[in-house]
PDB file of C-alpha atoms in Angstrom:
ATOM      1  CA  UNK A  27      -4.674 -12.882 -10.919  1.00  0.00           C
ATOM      2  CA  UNK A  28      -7.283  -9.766 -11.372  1.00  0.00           C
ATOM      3  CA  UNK A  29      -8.535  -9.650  -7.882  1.00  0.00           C
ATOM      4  CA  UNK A  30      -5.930  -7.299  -6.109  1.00  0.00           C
ATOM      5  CA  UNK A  31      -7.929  -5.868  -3.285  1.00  0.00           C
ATOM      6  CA  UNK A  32      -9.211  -8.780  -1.507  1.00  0.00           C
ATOM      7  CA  UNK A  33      -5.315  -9.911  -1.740  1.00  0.00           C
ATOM      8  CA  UNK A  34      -3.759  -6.946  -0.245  1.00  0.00           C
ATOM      9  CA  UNK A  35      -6.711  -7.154   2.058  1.00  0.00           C
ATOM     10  CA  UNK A  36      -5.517 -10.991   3.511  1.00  0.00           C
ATOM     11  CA  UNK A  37      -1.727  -9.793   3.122  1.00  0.00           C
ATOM     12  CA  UNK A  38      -1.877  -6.684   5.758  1.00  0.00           C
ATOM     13  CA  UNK A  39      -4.256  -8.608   7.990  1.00  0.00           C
ATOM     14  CA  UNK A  40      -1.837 -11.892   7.811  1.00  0.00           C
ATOM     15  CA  UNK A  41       1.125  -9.440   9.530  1.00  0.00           C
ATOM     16  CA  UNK A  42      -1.026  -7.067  11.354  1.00  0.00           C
ATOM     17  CA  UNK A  43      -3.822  -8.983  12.407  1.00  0.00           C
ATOM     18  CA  UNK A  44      -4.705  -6.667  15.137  1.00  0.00           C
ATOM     19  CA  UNK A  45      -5.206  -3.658  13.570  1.00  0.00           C
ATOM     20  CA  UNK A  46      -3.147  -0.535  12.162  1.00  0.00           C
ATOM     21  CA  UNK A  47      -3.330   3.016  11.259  1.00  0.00           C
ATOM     22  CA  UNK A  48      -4.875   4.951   8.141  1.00  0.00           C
ATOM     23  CA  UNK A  49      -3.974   3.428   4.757  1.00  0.00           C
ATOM     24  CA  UNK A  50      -2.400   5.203   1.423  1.00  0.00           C
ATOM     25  CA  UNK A  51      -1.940   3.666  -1.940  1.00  0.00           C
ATOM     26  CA  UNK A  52       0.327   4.728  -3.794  1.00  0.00           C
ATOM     27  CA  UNK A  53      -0.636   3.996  -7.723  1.00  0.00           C
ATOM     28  CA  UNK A  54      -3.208   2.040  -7.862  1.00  0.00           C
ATOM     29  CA  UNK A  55      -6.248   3.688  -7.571  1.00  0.00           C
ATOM     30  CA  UNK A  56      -9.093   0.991  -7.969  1.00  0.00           C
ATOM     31  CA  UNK A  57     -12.348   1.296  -5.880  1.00  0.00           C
ATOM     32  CA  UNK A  58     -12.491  -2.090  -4.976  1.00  0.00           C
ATOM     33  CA  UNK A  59      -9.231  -1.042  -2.806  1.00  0.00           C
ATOM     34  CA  UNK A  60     -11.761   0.907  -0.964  1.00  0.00           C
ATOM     35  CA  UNK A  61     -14.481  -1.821  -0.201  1.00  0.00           C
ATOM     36  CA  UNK A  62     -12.096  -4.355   0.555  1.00  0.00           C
ATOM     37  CA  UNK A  63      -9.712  -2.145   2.906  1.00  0.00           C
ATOM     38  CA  UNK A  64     -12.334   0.266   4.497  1.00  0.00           C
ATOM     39  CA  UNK A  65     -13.747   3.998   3.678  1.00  0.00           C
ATOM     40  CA  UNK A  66     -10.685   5.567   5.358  1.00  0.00           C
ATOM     41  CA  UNK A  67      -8.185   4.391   2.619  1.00  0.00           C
ATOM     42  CA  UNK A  68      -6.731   7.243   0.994  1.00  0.00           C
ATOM     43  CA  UNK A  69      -4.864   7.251  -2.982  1.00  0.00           C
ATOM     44  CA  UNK A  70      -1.737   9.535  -3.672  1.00  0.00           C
ATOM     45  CA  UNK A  71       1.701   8.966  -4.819  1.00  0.00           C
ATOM     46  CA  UNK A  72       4.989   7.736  -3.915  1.00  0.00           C
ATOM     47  CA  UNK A  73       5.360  11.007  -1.782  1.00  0.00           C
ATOM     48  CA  UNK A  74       2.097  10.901  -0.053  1.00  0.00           C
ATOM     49  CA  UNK A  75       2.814   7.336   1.199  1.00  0.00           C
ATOM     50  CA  UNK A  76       6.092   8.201   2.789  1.00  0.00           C
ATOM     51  CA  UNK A  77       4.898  11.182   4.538  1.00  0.00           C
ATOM     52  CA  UNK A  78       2.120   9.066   6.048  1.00  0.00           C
ATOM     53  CA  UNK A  79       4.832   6.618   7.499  1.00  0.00           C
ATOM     54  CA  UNK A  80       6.999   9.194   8.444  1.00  0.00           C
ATOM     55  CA  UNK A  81       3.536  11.134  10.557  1.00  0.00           C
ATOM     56  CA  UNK A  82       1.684   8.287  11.680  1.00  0.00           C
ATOM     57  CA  UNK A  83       3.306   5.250  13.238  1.00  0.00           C
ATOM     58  CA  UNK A  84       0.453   3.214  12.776  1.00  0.00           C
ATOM     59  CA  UNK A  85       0.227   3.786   9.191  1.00  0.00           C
ATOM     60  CA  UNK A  86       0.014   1.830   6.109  1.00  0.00           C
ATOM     61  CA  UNK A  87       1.534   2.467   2.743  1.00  0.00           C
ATOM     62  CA  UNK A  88       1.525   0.340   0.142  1.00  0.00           C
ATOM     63  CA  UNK A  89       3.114   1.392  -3.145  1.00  0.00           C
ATOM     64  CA  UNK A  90       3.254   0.221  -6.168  1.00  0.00           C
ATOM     65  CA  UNK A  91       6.224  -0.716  -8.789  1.00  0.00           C
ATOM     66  CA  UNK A  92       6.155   2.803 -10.872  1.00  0.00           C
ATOM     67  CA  UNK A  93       5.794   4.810  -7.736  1.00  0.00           C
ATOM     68  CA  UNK A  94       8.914   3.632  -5.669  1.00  0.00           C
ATOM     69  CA  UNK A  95      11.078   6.433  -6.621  1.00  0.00           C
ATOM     70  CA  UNK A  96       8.573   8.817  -4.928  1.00  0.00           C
ATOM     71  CA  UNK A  97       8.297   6.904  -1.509  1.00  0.00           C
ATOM     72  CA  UNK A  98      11.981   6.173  -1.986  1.00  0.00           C
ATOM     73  CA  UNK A  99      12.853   9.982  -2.201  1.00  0.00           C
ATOM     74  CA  UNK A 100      10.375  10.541   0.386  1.00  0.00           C
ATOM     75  CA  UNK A 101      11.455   7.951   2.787  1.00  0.00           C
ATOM     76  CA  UNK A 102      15.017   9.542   2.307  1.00  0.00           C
ATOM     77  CA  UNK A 103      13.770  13.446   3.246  1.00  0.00           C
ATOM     78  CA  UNK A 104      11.733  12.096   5.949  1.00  0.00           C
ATOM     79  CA  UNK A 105      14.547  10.559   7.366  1.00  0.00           C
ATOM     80  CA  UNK A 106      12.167   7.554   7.582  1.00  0.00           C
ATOM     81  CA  UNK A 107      13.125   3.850   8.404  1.00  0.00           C
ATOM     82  CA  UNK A 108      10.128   1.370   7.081  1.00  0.00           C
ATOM     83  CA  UNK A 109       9.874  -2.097   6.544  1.00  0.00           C
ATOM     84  CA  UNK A 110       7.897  -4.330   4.117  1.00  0.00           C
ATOM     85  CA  UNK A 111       5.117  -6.569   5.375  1.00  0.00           C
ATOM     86  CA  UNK A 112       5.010  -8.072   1.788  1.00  0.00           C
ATOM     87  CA  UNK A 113       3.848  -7.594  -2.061  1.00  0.00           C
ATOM     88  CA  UNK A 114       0.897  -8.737  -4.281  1.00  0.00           C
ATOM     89  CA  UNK A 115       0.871  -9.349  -8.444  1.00  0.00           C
ATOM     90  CA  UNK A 116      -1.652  -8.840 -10.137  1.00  0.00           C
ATOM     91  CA  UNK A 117      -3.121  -7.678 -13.435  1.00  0.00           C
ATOM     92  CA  UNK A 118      -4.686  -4.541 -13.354  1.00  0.00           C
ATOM     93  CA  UNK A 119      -7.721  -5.098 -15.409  1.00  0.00           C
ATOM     94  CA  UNK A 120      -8.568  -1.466 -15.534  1.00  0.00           C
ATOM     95  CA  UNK A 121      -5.038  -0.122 -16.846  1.00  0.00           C
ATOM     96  CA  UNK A 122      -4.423  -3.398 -18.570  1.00  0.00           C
ATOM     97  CA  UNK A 123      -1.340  -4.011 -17.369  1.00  0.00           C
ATOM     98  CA  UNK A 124       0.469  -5.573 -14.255  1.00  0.00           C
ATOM     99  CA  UNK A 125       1.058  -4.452 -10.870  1.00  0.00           C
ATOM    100  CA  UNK A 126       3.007  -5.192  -7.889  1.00  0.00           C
ATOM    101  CA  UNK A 127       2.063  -3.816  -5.078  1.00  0.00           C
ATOM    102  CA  UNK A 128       4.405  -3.706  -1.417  1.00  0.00           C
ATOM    103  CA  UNK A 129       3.097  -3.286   1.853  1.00  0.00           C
ATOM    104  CA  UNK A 130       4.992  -1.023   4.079  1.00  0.00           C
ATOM    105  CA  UNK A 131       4.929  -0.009   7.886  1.00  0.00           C
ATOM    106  CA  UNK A 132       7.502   2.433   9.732  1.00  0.00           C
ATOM    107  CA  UNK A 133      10.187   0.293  11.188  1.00  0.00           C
ATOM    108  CA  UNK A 134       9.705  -0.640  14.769  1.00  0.00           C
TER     109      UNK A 134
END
């Protein structure tokens, strides 16, 4: 399925329906990420999206498949404990290729 954005859009909102923190995706840096998630998402790496969960409690991170070892590594310096809200496939029309994409939050 080629329409990512709106996807991860309905995923976050299904498990945090009340709101949440900045966002930071990790690898997949599509615009329509932007529309569909609001002006104050943010692109980086694996790295970046652990150091947002391990700063901001309310943060997002989602991170996809080629950037887990980053947020893994990350995760492990931060001494950060997170938890997956879920994943979306898709096919990355732009990079022609597919992507899975996880949602994460710090632990509670």
């Amino acid at each position: 399925a080629p329409w990512i954005a709106p996807r991860l859009k309905e995923a976050l909102y299904e498990k945090m329906p009340t709101g949440h923190g900045p966002i930071l995706i990790a690898g997949y840096n599509e615009p329509s990420a932007v529309i569909a998630l609001g002006t104050a998402t943010r692109f980086g790496v694996g790295a970046d999206a652990a150091r947002l969960l391990a700063t901001d409690p309310n943060g997002v991170a989602i991170v996809s498949g080629d950037q887990t070892d980053g947020f893994n590594a990350g995760l492990a310096a931060g001494h950060t404990d997170v938890e997956t809200l879920g994943s979306v496939t898709g096919f990355n029309y732009a990079k022609g290729k597919r992507v899975v994409l996880t949602i994460w939050r710090r632990a509670s």
